[in-house]
Amino acid sequence: MVVNRPVISVIIVSWNVRESVSRCLDSVFAAAYPRLEVIVVDNASTDGSVQMIKDKFKNVKLISNTENSGFPKAVNRGIFAAVGDYYLVLNPDTRIPRHFFDFVLEYARTNPDLGVLGPRFKNPDGSLQGSVFPEPSVSDTIREYWFGQQGLTAKFTPDSDSPVTVNAVSGGCMFIPKSTFTRIGTFTESVFMYYEDLDYCRRIRNSGLQVIFHPGISIIHKHGMSSGKSSQGKYRNFIESIIYPFRKLLKLPNRIQSFQRYQTESGVWYNGWLKHTLIAGIIWTSRKWPAIFHRKVQN
């Protein structure tokens, strides 16, 4: 019976992606799940997204932010407003299949240790798109960012025909039981965008829950639309996110103002700076590992 089915809260964060979020919402409602709560958190769009949602999607709970406060904060605002038993964090540049909710619920109900489930990602042309993060490796990071061996730290698609435990799944589509949020809390808000999914999956694994990639469930993802059209802002957000682990460890300020002076359209300066920063960070932390480990044990 419908009344016995769990409530699923879909949370979509949008910023100036009116057409994409419209198509995404069309696919969500076409899935025809009977107990659905749909929340769109708009990060101060200026392209008419808010009015379009008000006019076209009357059943959507719309939260309009007065500024673009970033992806993690917006997701958390949606989570706090939601009432579901399960949550689907979904990028606006995605489209889900008709029976998506039935598939994810079937797995969740029979796997109580599930912390988060990520589906297979496909490009609009049907080709595969990586949606799983590899296990972090210092050597791979050095080889890719210093010696230019591309793809070592890139997202990939596991070669598996059945659900498999992985290191981390993409935040573009995360199906999360409410019990996960109860157990470990919401997303880390210290980064603006990028790698918040990697951080959250790490916390899930550390809590003893499972991060699952499900190849039997696929979505379409038009990669890059939801991160906005400004390359300068995109590179800034990327850099601030990539250095988040070092900043957290070293207790550095939340934002580095000097980034403003070095924004370039191509991001070439960032690329060179990133290589040297990663190496410096790795070398610095490696020298401090014994003291850091001792401090962590004491805490």
PDB file of C-alpha atoms in Angstrom:
ATOM      1  CA  MET A   1       0.000   0.000   0.000  1.00  0.00           C
ATOM      2  CA  VAL A   2       1.096   3.576  -0.664  1.00  0.00           C
ATOM      3  CA  VAL A   3       0.832   4.644   3.003  1.00  0.00           C
ATOM      4  CA  ASN A   4       3.386   2.010   3.980  1.00  0.00           C
ATOM      5  CA  ARG A   5       5.980   3.196   1.501  1.00  0.00           C
ATOM      6  CA  PRO A   6       8.740   5.439   2.854  1.00  0.00           C
ATOM      7  CA  VAL A   7       8.912   9.129   2.039  1.00  0.00           C
ATOM      8  CA  ILE A   8      11.811  10.071  -0.243  1.00  0.00           C
ATOM      9  CA  SER A   9      13.098  13.648  -0.141  1.00  0.00           C
ATOM     10  CA  VAL A  10      14.821  14.785  -3.339  1.00  0.00           C
ATOM     11  CA  ILE A  11      17.206  17.710  -2.793  1.00  0.00           C
ATOM     12  CA  ILE A  12      18.447  19.651  -5.817  1.00  0.00           C
ATOM     13  CA  VAL A  13      20.806  22.630  -5.600  1.00  0.00           C
ATOM     14  CA  SER A  14      20.637  24.996  -8.573  1.00  0.00           C
ATOM     15  CA  TRP A  15      22.430  28.104  -9.736  1.00  0.00           C
ATOM     16  CA  ASN A  16      21.617  29.670 -13.119  1.00  0.00           C
ATOM     17  CA  VAL A  17      20.685  26.357 -14.768  1.00  0.00           C
ATOM     18  CA  ARG A  18      17.015  26.995 -15.552  1.00  0.00           C
ATOM     19  CA  GLU A  19      16.667  24.611 -18.491  1.00  0.00           C
ATOM     20  CA  SER A  20      18.694  21.849 -16.840  1.00  0.00           C
ATOM     21  CA  VAL A  21      16.796  21.941 -13.562  1.00  0.00           C
ATOM     22  CA  SER A  22      13.509  21.917 -15.485  1.00  0.00           C
ATOM     23  CA  ARG A  23      14.506  18.724 -17.327  1.00  0.00           C
ATOM     24  CA  CYS A  24      15.772  17.194 -14.097  1.00  0.00           C
ATOM     25  CA  LEU A  25      12.496  17.886 -12.287  1.00  0.00           C
ATOM     26  CA  ASP A  26      10.539  16.490 -15.235  1.00  0.00           C
ATOM     27  CA  SER A  27      12.438  13.208 -14.865  1.00  0.00           C
ATOM     28  CA  VAL A  28      11.921  13.135 -11.088  1.00  0.00           C
ATOM     29  CA  PHE A  29       8.155  13.528 -11.361  1.00  0.00           C
ATOM     30  CA  ALA A  30       8.012  11.116 -14.322  1.00  0.00           C
ATOM     31  CA  ALA A  31       9.400   8.444 -11.993  1.00  0.00           C
ATOM     32  CA  ALA A  32       5.929   8.568 -10.423  1.00  0.00           C
ATOM     33  CA  TYR A  33       6.902   7.563  -6.893  1.00  0.00           C
ATOM     34  CA  PRO A  34       3.791   8.092  -4.721  1.00  0.00           C
ATOM     35  CA  ARG A  35       5.417   9.545  -1.571  1.00  0.00           C
ATOM     36  CA  LEU A  36       7.871  12.076  -2.900  1.00  0.00           C
ATOM     37  CA  GLU A  37       9.044  15.360  -1.419  1.00  0.00           C
ATOM     38  CA  VAL A  38      11.003  17.525  -3.863  1.00  0.00           C
ATOM     39  CA  ILE A  39      13.110  20.411  -2.564  1.00  0.00           C
ATOM     40  CA  VAL A  40      15.046  22.831  -4.771  1.00  0.00           C
ATOM     41  CA  VAL A  41      17.556  25.083  -3.042  1.00  0.00           C
ATOM     42  CA  ASP A  42      18.347  27.944  -5.407  1.00  0.00           C
ATOM     43  CA  ASN A  43      21.638  29.755  -4.836  1.00  0.00           C
ATOM     44  CA  ALA A  44      20.550  33.242  -5.927  1.00  0.00           C
ATOM     45  CA  SER A  45      20.046  32.495  -9.628  1.00  0.00           C
ATOM     46  CA  THR A  46      19.570  35.428 -11.995  1.00  0.00           C
ATOM     47  CA  ASP A  47      18.315  33.498 -15.039  1.00  0.00           C
ATOM     48  CA  GLY A  48      14.654  33.146 -14.076  1.00  0.00           C
ATOM     49  CA  SER A  49      15.043  29.716 -12.467  1.00  0.00           C
ATOM     50  CA  VAL A  50      13.040  30.623  -9.370  1.00  0.00           C
ATOM     51  CA  GLN A  51      10.056  31.965 -11.284  1.00  0.00           C
ATOM     52  CA  MET A  52      10.132  29.002 -13.686  1.00  0.00           C
ATOM     53  CA  ILE A  53       9.961  26.556 -10.768  1.00  0.00           C
ATOM     54  CA  LYS A  54       7.113  28.514  -9.152  1.00  0.00           C
ATOM     55  CA  ASP A  55       5.137  28.526 -12.408  1.00  0.00           C
ATOM     56  CA  LYS A  56       5.811  24.999 -13.672  1.00  0.00           C
ATOM     57  CA  PHE A  57       6.378  22.860 -10.579  1.00  0.00           C
ATOM     58  CA  LYS A  58       3.743  23.718  -7.994  1.00  0.00           C
ATOM     59  CA  ASN A  59       4.591  20.702  -5.826  1.00  0.00           C
ATOM     60  CA  VAL A  60       8.230  21.674  -5.355  1.00  0.00           C
ATOM     61  CA  LYS A  61       9.315  23.109  -2.019  1.00  0.00           C
ATOM     62  CA  LEU A  62      11.476  26.028  -3.158  1.00  0.00           C
ATOM     63  CA  ILE A  63      14.152  27.554  -0.941  1.00  0.00           C
ATOM     64  CA  SER A  64      15.619  30.760  -2.392  1.00  0.00           C
ATOM     65  CA  ASN A  65      18.983  31.800  -0.997  1.00  0.00           C
ATOM     66  CA  THR A  66      19.916  35.479  -1.168  1.00  0.00           C
ATOM     67  CA  GLU A  67      23.505  34.613  -2.112  1.00  0.00           C
ATOM     68  CA  ASN A  68      25.419  31.716  -3.612  1.00  0.00           C
ATOM     69  CA  SER A  69      26.695  30.171  -0.403  1.00  0.00           C
ATOM     70  CA  GLY A  70      28.039  27.044  -2.101  1.00  0.00           C
ATOM     71  CA  PHE A  71      26.912  23.473  -2.621  1.00  0.00           C
ATOM     72  CA  PRO A  72      27.391  21.919   0.865  1.00  0.00           C
ATOM     73  CA  LYS A  73      25.555  24.711   2.703  1.00  0.00           C
ATOM     74  CA  ALA A  74      22.704  24.595   0.209  1.00  0.00           C
ATOM     75  CA  VAL A  75      22.390  20.807   0.486  1.00  0.00           C
ATOM     76  CA  ASN A  76      22.345  21.039   4.265  1.00  0.00           C
ATOM     77  CA  ARG A  77      19.609  23.647   4.133  1.00  0.00           C
ATOM     78  CA  GLY A  78      17.568  21.239   2.037  1.00  0.00           C
ATOM     79  CA  ILE A  79      18.273  18.386   4.449  1.00  0.00           C
ATOM     80  CA  PHE A  80      17.095  20.443   7.430  1.00  0.00           C
ATOM     81  CA  ALA A  81      13.860  21.257   5.591  1.00  0.00           C
ATOM     82  CA  ALA A  82      13.207  17.654   4.512  1.00  0.00           C
ATOM     83  CA  VAL A  83      10.955  15.122   6.241  1.00  0.00           C
ATOM     84  CA  GLY A  84      11.847  11.973   4.298  1.00  0.00           C
ATOM     85  CA  ASP A  85      12.977   8.541   5.417  1.00  0.00           C
ATOM     86  CA  TYR A  86      15.486   8.594   2.551  1.00  0.00           C
ATOM     87  CA  TYR A  87      17.216  11.469   0.777  1.00  0.00           C
ATOM     88  CA  LEU A  88      18.302  11.789  -2.840  1.00  0.00           C
ATOM     89  CA  VAL A  89      20.908  14.517  -3.363  1.00  0.00           C
ATOM     90  CA  LEU A  90      20.718  15.192  -7.088  1.00  0.00           C
ATOM     91  CA  ASN A  91      22.508  17.570  -9.453  1.00  0.00           C
ATOM     92  CA  PRO A  92      20.246  19.643 -11.717  1.00  0.00           C
ATOM     93  CA  ASP A  93      22.155  18.448 -14.794  1.00  0.00           C
ATOM     94  CA  THR A  94      20.990  14.854 -14.284  1.00  0.00           C
ATOM     95  CA  ARG A  95      17.989  12.834 -15.429  1.00  0.00           C
ATOM     96  CA  ILE A  96      16.788   9.738 -13.597  1.00  0.00           C
ATOM     97  CA  PRO A  97      14.963   6.732 -15.158  1.00  0.00           C
ATOM     98  CA  ARG A  98      11.304   5.991 -14.542  1.00  0.00           C
ATOM     99  CA  HIS A  99      11.742   3.247 -11.933  1.00  0.00           C
ATOM    100  CA  PHE A 100      14.752   4.771 -10.172  1.00  0.00           C
ATOM    101  CA  PHE A 101      13.129   5.027  -6.738  1.00  0.00           C
ATOM    102  CA  ASP A 102      11.875   1.442  -6.790  1.00  0.00           C
ATOM    103  CA  PHE A 103      15.386   0.190  -7.595  1.00  0.00           C
ATOM    104  CA  VAL A 104      17.217   2.147  -4.888  1.00  0.00           C
ATOM    105  CA  LEU A 105      14.610   1.325  -2.249  1.00  0.00           C
ATOM    106  CA  GLU A 106      14.813  -2.368  -3.051  1.00  0.00           C
ATOM    107  CA  TYR A 107      18.536  -2.330  -2.296  1.00  0.00           C
ATOM    108  CA  ALA A 108      18.280  -0.077   0.767  1.00  0.00           C
ATOM    109  CA  ARG A 109      15.611  -2.186   2.448  1.00  0.00           C
ATOM    110  CA  THR A 110      17.700  -5.354   2.248  1.00  0.00           C
ATOM    111  CA  ASN A 111      21.025  -3.767   3.225  1.00  0.00           C
ATOM    112  CA  PRO A 112      20.811  -2.127   6.671  1.00  0.00           C
ATOM    113  CA  ASP A 113      24.507  -1.167   6.622  1.00  0.00           C
ATOM    114  CA  LEU A 114      23.994   1.137   3.630  1.00  0.00           C
ATOM    115  CA  GLY A 115      25.393   4.619   4.222  1.00  0.00           C
ATOM    116  CA  VAL A 116      25.079   5.972   0.682  1.00  0.00           C
ATOM    117  CA  LEU A 117      24.335   4.518  -2.757  1.00  0.00           C
ATOM    118  CA  GLY A 118      25.580   5.928  -6.039  1.00  0.00           C
ATOM    119  CA  PRO A 119      24.329   4.779  -9.476  1.00  0.00           C
ATOM    120  CA  ARG A 120      26.183   4.317 -12.745  1.00  0.00           C
ATOM    121  CA  PHE A 121      26.603   7.612 -14.608  1.00  0.00           C
ATOM    122  CA  LYS A 122      26.138   7.909 -18.367  1.00  0.00           C
ATOM    123  CA  ASN A 123      26.778  10.798 -20.727  1.00  0.00           C
ATOM    124  CA  PRO A 124      23.863  12.043 -22.858  1.00  0.00           C
ATOM    125  CA  ASP A 125      25.207   9.933 -25.761  1.00  0.00           C
ATOM    126  CA  GLY A 126      24.993   6.770 -23.642  1.00  0.00           C
ATOM    127  CA  SER A 127      28.717   6.363 -23.000  1.00  0.00           C
ATOM    128  CA  LEU A 128      29.948   5.694 -19.477  1.00  0.00           C
ATOM    129  CA  GLN A 129      31.034   8.527 -17.203  1.00  0.00           C
ATOM    130  CA  GLY A 130      33.181   7.979 -14.121  1.00  0.00           C
ATOM    131  CA  SER A 131      31.291   8.374 -10.852  1.00  0.00           C
ATOM    132  CA  VAL A 132      33.491   6.575  -8.301  1.00  0.00           C
ATOM    133  CA  PHE A 133      36.549   8.078  -6.621  1.00  0.00           C
ATOM    134  CA  PRO A 134      39.654   5.879  -6.330  1.00  0.00           C
ATOM    135  CA  GLU A 135      41.311   5.252  -2.985  1.00  0.00           C
ATOM    136  CA  PRO A 136      43.491   8.308  -2.218  1.00  0.00           C
ATOM    137  CA  SER A 137      47.169   7.636  -2.824  1.00  0.00           C
ATOM    138  CA  VAL A 138      50.102   9.963  -2.204  1.00  0.00           C
ATOM    139  CA  SER A 139      52.111   8.314  -4.991  1.00  0.00           C
ATOM    140  CA  ASP A 140      49.274   8.634  -7.523  1.00  0.00           C
ATOM    141  CA  THR A 141      48.755  12.276  -6.554  1.00  0.00           C
ATOM    142  CA  ILE A 142      52.451  13.014  -7.104  1.00  0.00           C
ATOM    143  CA  ARG A 143      52.531  11.135 -10.420  1.00  0.00           C
ATOM    144  CA  GLU A 144      49.456  12.918 -11.774  1.00  0.00           C
ATOM    145  CA  TYR A 145      49.864  16.472 -10.510  1.00  0.00           C
ATOM    146  CA  TRP A 146      53.650  16.643 -10.726  1.00  0.00           C
ATOM    147  CA  PHE A 147      54.648  14.296 -13.555  1.00  0.00           C
ATOM    148  CA  GLY A 148      51.498  14.683 -15.655  1.00  0.00           C
ATOM    149  CA  GLN A 149      50.331  11.035 -15.702  1.00  0.00           C
ATOM    150  CA  GLN A 150      46.674  11.813 -16.279  1.00  0.00           C
ATOM    151  CA  GLY A 151      43.743   9.821 -14.929  1.00  0.00           C
ATOM    152  CA  LEU A 152      45.334   8.302 -11.827  1.00  0.00           C
ATOM    153  CA  THR A 153      43.090  10.230  -9.453  1.00  0.00           C
ATOM    154  CA  ALA A 154      40.111  10.646 -11.799  1.00  0.00           C
ATOM    155  CA  LYS A 155      36.679   9.196 -11.164  1.00  0.00           C
ATOM    156  CA  PHE A 156      35.999   5.855 -12.851  1.00  0.00           C
ATOM    157  CA  THR A 157      33.311   3.208 -13.393  1.00  0.00           C
ATOM    158  CA  PRO A 158      33.984  -0.072 -11.520  1.00  0.00           C
ATOM    159  CA  ASP A 159      34.078  -3.199 -13.654  1.00  0.00           C
ATOM    160  CA  SER A 160      31.289  -5.005 -11.830  1.00  0.00           C
ATOM    161  CA  ASP A 161      27.840  -6.314 -12.704  1.00  0.00           C
ATOM    162  CA  SER A 162      26.604  -6.256  -9.108  1.00  0.00           C
ATOM    163  CA  PRO A 163      26.618  -3.670  -6.282  1.00  0.00           C
ATOM    164  CA  VAL A 164      30.095  -3.186  -4.859  1.00  0.00           C
ATOM    165  CA  THR A 165      31.618  -1.345  -1.899  1.00  0.00           C
ATOM    166  CA  VAL A 166      33.779   1.593  -3.032  1.00  0.00           C
ATOM    167  CA  ASN A 167      35.827   4.434  -1.568  1.00  0.00           C
ATOM    168  CA  ALA A 168      33.472   7.260  -2.580  1.00  0.00           C
ATOM    169  CA  VAL A 169      30.668   8.001  -5.040  1.00  0.00           C
ATOM    170  CA  SER A 170      29.904  11.233  -6.859  1.00  0.00           C
ATOM    171  CA  GLY A 171      27.771  13.846  -5.149  1.00  0.00           C
ATOM    172  CA  GLY A 172      25.915  14.281  -8.444  1.00  0.00           C
ATOM    173  CA  CYS A 173      23.536  11.539  -7.309  1.00  0.00           C
ATOM    174  CA  MET A 174      23.615  10.234  -3.745  1.00  0.00           C
ATOM    175  CA  PHE A 175      20.823   8.115  -2.249  1.00  0.00           C
ATOM    176  CA  ILE A 176      21.178   8.387   1.524  1.00  0.00           C
ATOM    177  CA  PRO A 177      19.102   6.826   4.324  1.00  0.00           C
ATOM    178  CA  LYS A 178      18.025   9.278   7.011  1.00  0.00           C
ATOM    179  CA  SER A 179      19.877   7.096   9.510  1.00  0.00           C
ATOM    180  CA  THR A 180      23.167   8.148   7.880  1.00  0.00           C
ATOM    181  CA  PHE A 181      22.559  11.812   8.702  1.00  0.00           C
ATOM    182  CA  THR A 182      21.481  10.851  12.210  1.00  0.00           C
ATOM    183  CA  ARG A 183      24.707   8.925  12.664  1.00  0.00           C
ATOM    184  CA  ILE A 184      27.349  11.230  11.162  1.00  0.00           C
ATOM    185  CA  GLY A 185      25.655  14.571  10.537  1.00  0.00           C
ATOM    186  CA  THR A 186      25.350  16.647   7.376  1.00  0.00           C
ATOM    187  CA  PHE A 187      27.874  17.781   4.754  1.00  0.00           C
ATOM    188  CA  THR A 188      31.016  19.687   5.711  1.00  0.00           C
ATOM    189  CA  GLU A 189      30.423  23.360   4.887  1.00  0.00           C
ATOM    190  CA  SER A 190      34.077  24.463   4.930  1.00  0.00           C
ATOM    191  CA  VAL A 191      34.391  24.046   1.164  1.00  0.00           C
ATOM    192  CA  PHE A 192      32.400  25.916  -1.482  1.00  0.00           C
ATOM    193  CA  MET A 193      32.215  23.129  -4.042  1.00  0.00           C
ATOM    194  CA  TYR A 194      34.069  19.985  -5.219  1.00  0.00           C
ATOM    195  CA  TYR A 195      35.236  17.106  -3.007  1.00  0.00           C
ATOM    196  CA  GLU A 196      32.495  17.537  -0.423  1.00  0.00           C
ATOM    197  CA  ASP A 197      31.260  14.137  -1.638  1.00  0.00           C
ATOM    198  CA  LEU A 198      34.684  12.559  -1.076  1.00  0.00           C
ATOM    199  CA  ASP A 199      34.786  13.989   2.437  1.00  0.00           C
ATOM    200  CA  TYR A 200      31.266  12.795   3.254  1.00  0.00           C
ATOM    201  CA  CYS A 201      31.912   9.271   1.977  1.00  0.00           C
ATOM    202  CA  ARG A 202      35.057   9.100   4.103  1.00  0.00           C
ATOM    203  CA  ARG A 203      32.976   9.969   7.164  1.00  0.00           C
ATOM    204  CA  ILE A 204      30.428   7.321   6.208  1.00  0.00           C
ATOM    205  CA  ARG A 205      33.113   4.640   5.923  1.00  0.00           C
ATOM    206  CA  ASN A 206      34.698   5.697   9.205  1.00  0.00           C
ATOM    207  CA  SER A 207      31.329   5.266  10.919  1.00  0.00           C
ATOM    208  CA  GLY A 208      31.145   1.632   9.822  1.00  0.00           C
ATOM    209  CA  LEU A 209      28.508   2.127   7.116  1.00  0.00           C
ATOM    210  CA  GLN A 210      28.950   1.168   3.463  1.00  0.00           C
ATOM    211  CA  VAL A 211      29.489   3.315   0.381  1.00  0.00           C
ATOM    212  CA  ILE A 212      27.881   1.398  -2.491  1.00  0.00           C
ATOM    213  CA  PHE A 213      28.167   1.737  -6.259  1.00  0.00           C
ATOM    214  CA  HIS A 214      25.171   0.096  -7.975  1.00  0.00           C
ATOM    215  CA  PRO A 215      25.820  -0.686 -11.682  1.00  0.00           C
ATOM    216  CA  GLY A 216      22.249  -1.887 -12.173  1.00  0.00           C
ATOM    217  CA  ILE A 217      20.916   1.650 -11.738  1.00  0.00           C
ATOM    218  CA  SER A 218      21.905   4.316 -14.270  1.00  0.00           C
ATOM    219  CA  ILE A 219      21.293   8.039 -14.641  1.00  0.00           C
ATOM    220  CA  ILE A 220      22.150  10.583 -17.331  1.00  0.00           C
ATOM    221  CA  HIS A 221      24.582  13.308 -16.272  1.00  0.00           C
ATOM    222  CA  LYS A 222      25.447  16.278 -18.462  1.00  0.00           C
ATOM    223  CA  HIS A 223      28.736  16.885 -16.693  1.00  0.00           C
ATOM    224  CA  GLY A 224      29.705  20.399 -15.640  1.00  0.00           C
ATOM    225  CA  MET A 225      26.428  22.289 -16.055  1.00  0.00           C
ATOM    226  CA  SER A 226      25.629  22.531 -12.347  1.00  0.00           C
ATOM    227  CA  SER A 227      28.966  24.100 -11.413  1.00  0.00           C
ATOM    228  CA  GLY A 228      28.198  27.303 -13.304  1.00  0.00           C
ATOM    229  CA  LYS A 229      29.590  29.120 -16.309  1.00  0.00           C
ATOM    230  CA  SER A 230      32.390  31.165 -14.737  1.00  0.00           C
ATOM    231  CA  SER A 231      35.738  29.474 -15.247  1.00  0.00           C
ATOM    232  CA  GLN A 232      37.437  31.873 -12.893  1.00  0.00           C
ATOM    233  CA  GLY A 233      35.017  31.127 -10.092  1.00  0.00           C
ATOM    234  CA  LYS A 234      35.128  27.423 -10.923  1.00  0.00           C
ATOM    235  CA  TYR A 235      38.918  27.261 -10.591  1.00  0.00           C
ATOM    236  CA  ARG A 236      38.816  29.224  -7.357  1.00  0.00           C
ATOM    237  CA  ASN A 237      36.230  26.868  -5.889  1.00  0.00           C
ATOM    238  CA  PHE A 238      38.212  23.851  -7.071  1.00  0.00           C
ATOM    239  CA  ILE A 239      41.448  25.056  -5.494  1.00  0.00           C
ATOM    240  CA  GLU A 240      39.787  25.977  -2.219  1.00  0.00           C
ATOM    241  CA  SER A 241      38.256  22.514  -2.103  1.00  0.00           C
ATOM    242  CA  ILE A 242      41.398  20.591  -3.016  1.00  0.00           C
ATOM    243  CA  ILE A 243      43.408  22.281  -0.259  1.00  0.00           C
ATOM    244  CA  TYR A 244      40.645  21.738   2.298  1.00  0.00           C
ATOM    245  CA  PRO A 245      42.349  18.702   3.921  1.00  0.00           C
ATOM    246  CA  PHE A 246      45.614  20.647   4.322  1.00  0.00           C
ATOM    247  CA  ARG A 247      43.810  23.739   5.589  1.00  0.00           C
ATOM    248  CA  LYS A 248      41.871  21.664   8.099  1.00  0.00           C
ATOM    249  CA  LEU A 249      45.037  19.937   9.308  1.00  0.00           C
ATOM    250  CA  LEU A 250      47.112  23.135   9.522  1.00  0.00           C
ATOM    251  CA  LYS A 251      44.225  25.283  10.851  1.00  0.00           C
ATOM    252  CA  LEU A 252      44.610  27.836   8.039  1.00  0.00           C
ATOM    253  CA  PRO A 253      42.069  30.628   7.342  1.00  0.00           C
ATOM    254  CA  ASN A 254      38.880  29.655   5.542  1.00  0.00           C
ATOM    255  CA  ARG A 255      39.628  31.707   2.415  1.00  0.00           C
ATOM    256  CA  ILE A 256      42.898  32.863   0.903  1.00  0.00           C
ATOM    257  CA  GLN A 257      42.261  36.401  -0.346  1.00  0.00           C
ATOM    258  CA  SER A 258      45.331  36.477  -2.610  1.00  0.00           C
ATOM    259  CA  PHE A 259      43.494  34.071  -4.946  1.00  0.00           C
ATOM    260  CA  GLN A 260      41.545  37.097  -6.186  1.00  0.00           C
ATOM    261  CA  ARG A 261      44.702  38.590  -7.703  1.00  0.00           C
ATOM    262  CA  TYR A 262      45.612  35.486  -9.670  1.00  0.00           C
ATOM    263  CA  GLN A 263      42.388  34.413 -11.320  1.00  0.00           C
ATOM    264  CA  THR A 264      43.021  33.475 -14.937  1.00  0.00           C
ATOM    265  CA  GLU A 265      40.589  32.335 -17.571  1.00  0.00           C
ATOM    266  CA  SER A 266      42.615  29.236 -18.449  1.00  0.00           C
ATOM    267  CA  GLY A 267      43.547  28.311 -14.903  1.00  0.00           C
ATOM    268  CA  VAL A 268      47.142  27.646 -15.992  1.00  0.00           C
ATOM    269  CA  TRP A 269      48.582  29.489 -13.007  1.00  0.00           C
ATOM    270  CA  TYR A 270      46.357  27.491 -10.696  1.00  0.00           C
ATOM    271  CA  ASN A 271      47.529  24.258 -12.270  1.00  0.00           C
ATOM    272  CA  GLY A 272      51.199  25.021 -11.662  1.00  0.00           C
ATOM    273  CA  TRP A 273      50.525  26.383  -8.202  1.00  0.00           C
ATOM    274  CA  LEU A 274      48.455  23.333  -7.328  1.00  0.00           C
ATOM    275  CA  LYS A 275      51.261  20.925  -8.182  1.00  0.00           C
ATOM    276  CA  HIS A 276      53.733  22.718  -5.954  1.00  0.00           C
ATOM    277  CA  THR A 277      51.229  23.157  -3.126  1.00  0.00           C
ATOM    278  CA  LEU A 278      50.325  19.480  -3.111  1.00  0.00           C
ATOM    279  CA  ILE A 279      53.947  18.417  -3.001  1.00  0.00           C
ATOM    280  CA  ALA A 280      54.774  20.957  -0.295  1.00  0.00           C
ATOM    281  CA  GLY A 281      51.780  19.832   1.718  1.00  0.00           C
ATOM    282  CA  ILE A 282      52.683  16.168   1.379  1.00  0.00           C
ATOM    283  CA  ILE A 283      56.302  16.804   2.370  1.00  0.00           C
ATOM    284  CA  TRP A 284      55.301  19.004   5.305  1.00  0.00           C
ATOM    285  CA  THR A 285      52.710  16.588   6.655  1.00  0.00           C
ATOM    286  CA  SER A 286      54.997  13.574   6.191  1.00  0.00           C
ATOM    287  CA  ARG A 287      57.542  15.219   8.497  1.00  0.00           C
ATOM    288  CA  LYS A 288      54.789  15.906  11.027  1.00  0.00           C
ATOM    289  CA  TRP A 289      53.051  12.517  10.840  1.00  0.00           C
ATOM    290  CA  PRO A 290      54.531  11.111  14.095  1.00  0.00           C
ATOM    291  CA  ALA A 291      53.471  14.179  16.089  1.00  0.00           C
ATOM    292  CA  ILE A 292      50.084  14.344  14.348  1.00  0.00           C
ATOM    293  CA  PHE A 293      49.450  10.658  15.002  1.00  0.00           C
ATOM    294  CA  HIS A 294      50.420  11.074  18.663  1.00  0.00           C
ATOM    295  CA  ARG A 295      48.072  14.063  19.010  1.00  0.00           C
ATOM    296  CA  LYS A 296      45.189  12.200  17.342  1.00  0.00           C
ATOM    297  CA  VAL A 297      45.650   9.233  19.678  1.00  0.00           C
ATOM    298  CA  GLN A 298      45.613  11.511  22.711  1.00  0.00           C
ATOM    299  CA  ASN A 299      42.434  13.213  21.495  1.00  0.00           C
TER     300      ASN A 299
END
